[in-house]
mmCIF file of C-alpha atoms and ligand atoms in Angstrom:
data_model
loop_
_atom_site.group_PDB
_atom_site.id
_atom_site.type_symbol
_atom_site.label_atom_id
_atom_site.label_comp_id
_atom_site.label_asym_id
_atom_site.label_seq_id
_atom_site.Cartn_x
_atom_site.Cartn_y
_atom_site.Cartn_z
ATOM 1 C CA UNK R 62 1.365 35.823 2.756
ATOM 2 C CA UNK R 63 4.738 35.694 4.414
ATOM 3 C CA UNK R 64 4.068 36.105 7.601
ATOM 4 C CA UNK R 65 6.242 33.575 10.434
ATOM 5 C CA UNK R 66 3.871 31.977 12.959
ATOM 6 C CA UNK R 67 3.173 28.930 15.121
ATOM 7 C CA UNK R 68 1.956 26.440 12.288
ATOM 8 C CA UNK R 69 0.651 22.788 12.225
ATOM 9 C CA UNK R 70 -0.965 20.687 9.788
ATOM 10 C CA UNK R 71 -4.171 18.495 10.738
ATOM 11 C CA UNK R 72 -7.268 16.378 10.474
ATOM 12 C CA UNK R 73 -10.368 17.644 12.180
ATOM 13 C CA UNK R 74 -12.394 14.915 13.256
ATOM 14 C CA UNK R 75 -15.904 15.149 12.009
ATOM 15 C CA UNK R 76 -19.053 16.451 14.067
ATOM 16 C CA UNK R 77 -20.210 12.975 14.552
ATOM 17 C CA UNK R 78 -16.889 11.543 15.984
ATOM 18 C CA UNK R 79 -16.551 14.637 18.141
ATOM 19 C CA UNK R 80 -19.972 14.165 19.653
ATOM 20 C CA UNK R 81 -18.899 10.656 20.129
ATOM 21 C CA UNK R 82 -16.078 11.870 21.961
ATOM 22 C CA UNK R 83 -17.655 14.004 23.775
ATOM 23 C CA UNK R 84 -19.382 11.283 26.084
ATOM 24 C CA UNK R 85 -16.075 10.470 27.638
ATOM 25 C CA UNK R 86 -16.035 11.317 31.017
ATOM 26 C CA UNK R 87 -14.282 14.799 31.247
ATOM 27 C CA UNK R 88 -14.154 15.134 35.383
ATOM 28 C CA UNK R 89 -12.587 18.506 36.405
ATOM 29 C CA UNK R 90 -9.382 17.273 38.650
ATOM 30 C CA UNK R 91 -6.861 19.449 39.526
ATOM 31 C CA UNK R 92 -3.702 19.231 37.514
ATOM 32 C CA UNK R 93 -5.652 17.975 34.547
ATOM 33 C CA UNK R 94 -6.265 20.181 31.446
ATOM 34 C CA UNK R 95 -8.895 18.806 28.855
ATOM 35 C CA UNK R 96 -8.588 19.974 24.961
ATOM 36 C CA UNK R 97 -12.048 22.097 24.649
ATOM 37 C CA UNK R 98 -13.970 19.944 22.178
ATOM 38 C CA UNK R 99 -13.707 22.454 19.624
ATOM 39 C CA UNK R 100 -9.744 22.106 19.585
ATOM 40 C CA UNK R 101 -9.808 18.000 18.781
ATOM 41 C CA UNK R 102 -7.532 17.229 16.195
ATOM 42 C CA UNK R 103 -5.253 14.962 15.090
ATOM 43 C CA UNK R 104 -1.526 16.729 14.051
ATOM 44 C CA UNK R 105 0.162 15.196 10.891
ATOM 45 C CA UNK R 106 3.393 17.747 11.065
ATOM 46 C CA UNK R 107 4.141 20.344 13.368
ATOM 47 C CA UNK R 108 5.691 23.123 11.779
ATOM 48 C CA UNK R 109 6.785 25.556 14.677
ATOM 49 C CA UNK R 110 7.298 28.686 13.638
ATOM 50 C CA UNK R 111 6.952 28.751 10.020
ATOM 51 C CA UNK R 112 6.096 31.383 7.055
ATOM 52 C CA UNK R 113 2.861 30.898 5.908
ATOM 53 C CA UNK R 114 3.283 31.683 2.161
ATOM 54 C CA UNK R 115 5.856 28.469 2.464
ATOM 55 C CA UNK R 116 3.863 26.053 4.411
ATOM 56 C CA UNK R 117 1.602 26.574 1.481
ATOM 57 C CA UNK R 118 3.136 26.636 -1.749
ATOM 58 C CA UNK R 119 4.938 23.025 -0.018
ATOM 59 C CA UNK R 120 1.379 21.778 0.573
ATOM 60 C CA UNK R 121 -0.246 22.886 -2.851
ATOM 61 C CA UNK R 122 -0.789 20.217 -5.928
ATOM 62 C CA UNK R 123 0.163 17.722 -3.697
ATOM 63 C CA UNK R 124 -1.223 13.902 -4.315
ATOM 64 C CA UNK R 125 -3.247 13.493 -0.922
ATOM 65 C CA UNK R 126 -3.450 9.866 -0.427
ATOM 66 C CA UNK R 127 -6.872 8.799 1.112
ATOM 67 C CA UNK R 128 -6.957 7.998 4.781
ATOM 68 C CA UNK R 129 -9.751 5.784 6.860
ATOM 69 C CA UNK R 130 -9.108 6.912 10.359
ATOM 70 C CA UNK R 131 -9.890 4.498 13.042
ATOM 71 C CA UNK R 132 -9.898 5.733 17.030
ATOM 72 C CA UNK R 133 -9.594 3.506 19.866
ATOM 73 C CA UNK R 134 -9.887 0.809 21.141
ATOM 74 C CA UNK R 135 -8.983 2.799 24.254
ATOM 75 C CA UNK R 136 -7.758 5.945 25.567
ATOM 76 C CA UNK R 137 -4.392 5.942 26.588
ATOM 77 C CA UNK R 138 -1.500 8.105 28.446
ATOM 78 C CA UNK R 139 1.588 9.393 26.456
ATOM 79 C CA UNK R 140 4.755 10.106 28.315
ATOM 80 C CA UNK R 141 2.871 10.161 31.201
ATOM 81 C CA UNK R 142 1.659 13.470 30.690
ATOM 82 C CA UNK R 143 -0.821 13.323 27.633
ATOM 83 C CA UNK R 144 -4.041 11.770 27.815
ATOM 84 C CA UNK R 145 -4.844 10.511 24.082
ATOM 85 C CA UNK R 146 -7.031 8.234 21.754
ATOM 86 C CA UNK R 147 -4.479 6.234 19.709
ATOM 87 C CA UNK R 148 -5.124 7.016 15.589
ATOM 88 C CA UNK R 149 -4.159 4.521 13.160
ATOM 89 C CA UNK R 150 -4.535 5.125 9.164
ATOM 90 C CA UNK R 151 -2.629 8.086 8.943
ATOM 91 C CA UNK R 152 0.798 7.167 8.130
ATOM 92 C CA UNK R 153 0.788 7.418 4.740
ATOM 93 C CA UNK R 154 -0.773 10.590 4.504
ATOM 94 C CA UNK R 155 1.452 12.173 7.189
ATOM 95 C CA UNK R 156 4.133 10.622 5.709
ATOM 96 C CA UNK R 157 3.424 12.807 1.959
ATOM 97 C CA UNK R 158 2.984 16.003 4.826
ATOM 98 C CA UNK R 159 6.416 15.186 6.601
ATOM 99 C CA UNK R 160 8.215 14.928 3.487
ATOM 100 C CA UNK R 161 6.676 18.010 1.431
ATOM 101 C CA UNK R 162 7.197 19.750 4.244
ATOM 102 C CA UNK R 163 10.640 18.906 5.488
ATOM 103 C CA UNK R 164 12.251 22.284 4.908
ATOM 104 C CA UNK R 165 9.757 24.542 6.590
ATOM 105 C CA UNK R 166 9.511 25.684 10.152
ATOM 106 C CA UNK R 167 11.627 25.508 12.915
ATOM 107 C CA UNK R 168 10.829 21.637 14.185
ATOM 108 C CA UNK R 169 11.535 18.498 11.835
ATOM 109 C CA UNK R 170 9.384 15.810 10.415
ATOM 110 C CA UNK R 171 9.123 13.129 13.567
ATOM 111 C CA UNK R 172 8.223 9.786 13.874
ATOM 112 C CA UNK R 173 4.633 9.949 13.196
ATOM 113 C CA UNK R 174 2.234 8.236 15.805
ATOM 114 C CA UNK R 175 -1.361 9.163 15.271
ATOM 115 C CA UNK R 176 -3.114 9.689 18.435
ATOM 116 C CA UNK R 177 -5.933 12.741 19.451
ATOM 117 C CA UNK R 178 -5.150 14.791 22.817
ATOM 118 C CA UNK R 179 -8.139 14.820 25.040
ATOM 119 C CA UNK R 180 -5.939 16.333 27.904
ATOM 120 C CA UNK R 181 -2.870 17.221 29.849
ATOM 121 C CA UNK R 182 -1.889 16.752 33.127
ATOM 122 C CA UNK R 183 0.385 18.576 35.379
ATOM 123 C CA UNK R 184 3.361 17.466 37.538
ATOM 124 C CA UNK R 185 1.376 15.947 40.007
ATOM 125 C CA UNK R 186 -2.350 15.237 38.450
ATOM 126 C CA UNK R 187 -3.849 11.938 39.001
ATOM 127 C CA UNK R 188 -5.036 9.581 36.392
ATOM 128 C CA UNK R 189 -8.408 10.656 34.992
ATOM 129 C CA UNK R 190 -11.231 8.213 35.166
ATOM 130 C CA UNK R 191 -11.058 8.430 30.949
ATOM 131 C CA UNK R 192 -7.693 6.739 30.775
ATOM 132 C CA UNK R 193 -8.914 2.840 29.681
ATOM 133 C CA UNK R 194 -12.347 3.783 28.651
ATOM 134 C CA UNK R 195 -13.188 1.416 25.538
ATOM 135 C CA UNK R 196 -13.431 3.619 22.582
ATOM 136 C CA UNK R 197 -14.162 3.007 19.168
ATOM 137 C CA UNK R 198 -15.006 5.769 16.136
ATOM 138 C CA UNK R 199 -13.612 5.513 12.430
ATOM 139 C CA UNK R 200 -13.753 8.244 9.728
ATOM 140 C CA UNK R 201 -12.811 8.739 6.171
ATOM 141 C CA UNK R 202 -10.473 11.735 5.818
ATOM 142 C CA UNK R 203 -11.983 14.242 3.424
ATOM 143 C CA UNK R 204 -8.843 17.213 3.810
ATOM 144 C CA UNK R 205 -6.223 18.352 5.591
ATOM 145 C CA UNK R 206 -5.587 21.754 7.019
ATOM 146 C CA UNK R 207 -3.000 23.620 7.827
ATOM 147 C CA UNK R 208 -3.804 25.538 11.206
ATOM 148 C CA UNK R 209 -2.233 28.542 12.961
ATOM 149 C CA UNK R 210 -2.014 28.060 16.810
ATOM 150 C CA UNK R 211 -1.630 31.152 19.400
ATOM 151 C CA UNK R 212 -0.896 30.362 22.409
ATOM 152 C CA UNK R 213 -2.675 32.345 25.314
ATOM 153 C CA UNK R 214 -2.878 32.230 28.979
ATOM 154 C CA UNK R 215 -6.329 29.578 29.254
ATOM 155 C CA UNK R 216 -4.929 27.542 26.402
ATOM 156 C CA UNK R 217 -4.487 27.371 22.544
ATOM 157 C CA UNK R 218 -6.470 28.695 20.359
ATOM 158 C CA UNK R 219 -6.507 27.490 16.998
ATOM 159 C CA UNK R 220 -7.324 29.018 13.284
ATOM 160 C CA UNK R 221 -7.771 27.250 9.831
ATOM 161 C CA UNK R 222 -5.966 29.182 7.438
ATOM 162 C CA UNK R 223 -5.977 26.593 4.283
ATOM 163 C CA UNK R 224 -7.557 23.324 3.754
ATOM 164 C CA UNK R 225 -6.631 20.740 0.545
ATOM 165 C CA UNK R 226 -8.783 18.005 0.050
ATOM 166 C CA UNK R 227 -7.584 14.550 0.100
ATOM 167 C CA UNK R 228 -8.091 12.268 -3.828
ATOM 168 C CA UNK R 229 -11.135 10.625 -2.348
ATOM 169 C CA UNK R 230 -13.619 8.279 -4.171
ATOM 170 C CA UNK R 231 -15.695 11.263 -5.328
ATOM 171 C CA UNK R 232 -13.051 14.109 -6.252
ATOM 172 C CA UNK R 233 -11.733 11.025 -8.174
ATOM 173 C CA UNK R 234 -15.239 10.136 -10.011
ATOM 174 C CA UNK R 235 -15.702 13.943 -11.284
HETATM 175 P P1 LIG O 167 -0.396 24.016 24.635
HETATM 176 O O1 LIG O 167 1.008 23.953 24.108
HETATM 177 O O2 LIG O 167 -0.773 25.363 25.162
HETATM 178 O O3 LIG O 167 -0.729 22.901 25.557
HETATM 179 P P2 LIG O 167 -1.223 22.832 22.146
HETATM 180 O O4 LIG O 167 -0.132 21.842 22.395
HETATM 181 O O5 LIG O 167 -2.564 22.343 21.787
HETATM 182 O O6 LIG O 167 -1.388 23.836 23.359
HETATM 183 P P3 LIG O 167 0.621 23.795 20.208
HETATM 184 O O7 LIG O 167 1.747 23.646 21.164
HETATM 185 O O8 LIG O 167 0.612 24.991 19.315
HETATM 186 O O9 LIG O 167 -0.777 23.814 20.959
HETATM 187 O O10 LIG O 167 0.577 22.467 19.340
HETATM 188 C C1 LIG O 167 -0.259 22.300 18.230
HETATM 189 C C2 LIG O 167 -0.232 20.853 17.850
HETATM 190 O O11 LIG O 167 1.098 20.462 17.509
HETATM 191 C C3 LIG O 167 -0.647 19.904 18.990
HETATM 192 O O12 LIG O 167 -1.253 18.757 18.422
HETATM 193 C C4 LIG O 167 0.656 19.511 19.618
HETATM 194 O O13 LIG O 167 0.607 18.241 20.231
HETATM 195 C C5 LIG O 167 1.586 19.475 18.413
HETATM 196 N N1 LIG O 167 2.942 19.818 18.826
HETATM 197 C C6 LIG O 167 3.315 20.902 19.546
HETATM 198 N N2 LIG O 167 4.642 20.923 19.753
HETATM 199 C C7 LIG O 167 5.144 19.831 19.149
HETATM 200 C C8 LIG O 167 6.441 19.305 19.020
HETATM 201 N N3 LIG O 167 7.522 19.889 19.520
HETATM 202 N N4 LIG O 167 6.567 18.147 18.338
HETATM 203 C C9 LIG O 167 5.510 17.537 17.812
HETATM 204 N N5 LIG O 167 4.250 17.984 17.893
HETATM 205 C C10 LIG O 167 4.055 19.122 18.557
HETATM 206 MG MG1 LIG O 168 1.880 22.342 22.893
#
């Protein structure tokens, strides 16, 4: 595969940490766009546009460290214009992404800060009653993935195209 698309690599949260996410209070106000459930993730590298057959020979045989994710304790705004839940327990693992993948695509490896997007908001939104809510979820990482994002008119929409696992306690038993 060689084809050049909009790439990024990720962790999807599991069902049980989405469901726990999902009783945040998601009010509709205007100017603020909340990330459908089903598009929760947390980015270790964005790629921009990248080839595909690259992306994954740079993420193949690699040495996955594990990764216990902890969300919380409260959601949070980013540059004033991203509502997120701070990550922490990623670095290392999005550090072995970001440095595999340094070559590939059109943006570079950034500082990493972990965090999951729960919305947007537009020039002039208004806080969302979310931003402060205690939160507080953890999660072991089992694999990353390396997802293709097209962006339409409603929003992203998002496609697995490869998953590697991470050297977990079990892969490691076997
Ligand atoms: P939209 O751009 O329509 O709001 P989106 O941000 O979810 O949708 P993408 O822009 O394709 O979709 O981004 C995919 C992931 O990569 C998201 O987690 C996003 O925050 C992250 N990302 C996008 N652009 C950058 C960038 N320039 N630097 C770092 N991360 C980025
Ligand atoms: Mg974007």
């Amino acid at each position: 595969m060689t084809g050049v698309t909009r790439l990024f690599v990720a962790v999807w949260p599991p069902t049980e940490v989405v469901e726990q996410l999902m009783s945040l209070p998601r009010k509709d106000l205007r100017g603020v766009r909340f990330v459908p459930p089903d598009n929760w993730h947390l980015t270790l590298r964005f790629l921009g546009e990248a080839s595909i057959g690259d992306a994954i020979a740079a993420l193949d045989d690699l040495a996955l460290p594990e990764a216990h994710v902890e969300l919380g304790p409260a959601v949070d705004v980013r540059f004033r214009r991203m509502i997120v839940v701070p990550a922490s327990g990623l670095d290392a693992l999005a550090a072995v992404v970001g440095r595999h993948t340094g070559g590939i695509g059109t943006h570079d490896p950034e500082r990493f800060v972990g965090h999951l997007t729960l919305a947007r908001l537009g020039k002039r939104a208004s806080l969302p009653d979310v931003v402060g809510a205690r939160f507080d979820a953890a999660f072991d990482v089992g694999e990353i993935a390396l997802v293709r994002s097209r962006l339409e008119r409603d929003g992203a929409r998002y496609e697995t195209i490869e998953t590697w696992s991470v050297d977990g306690p079990t892969s490691r038993d076997r």
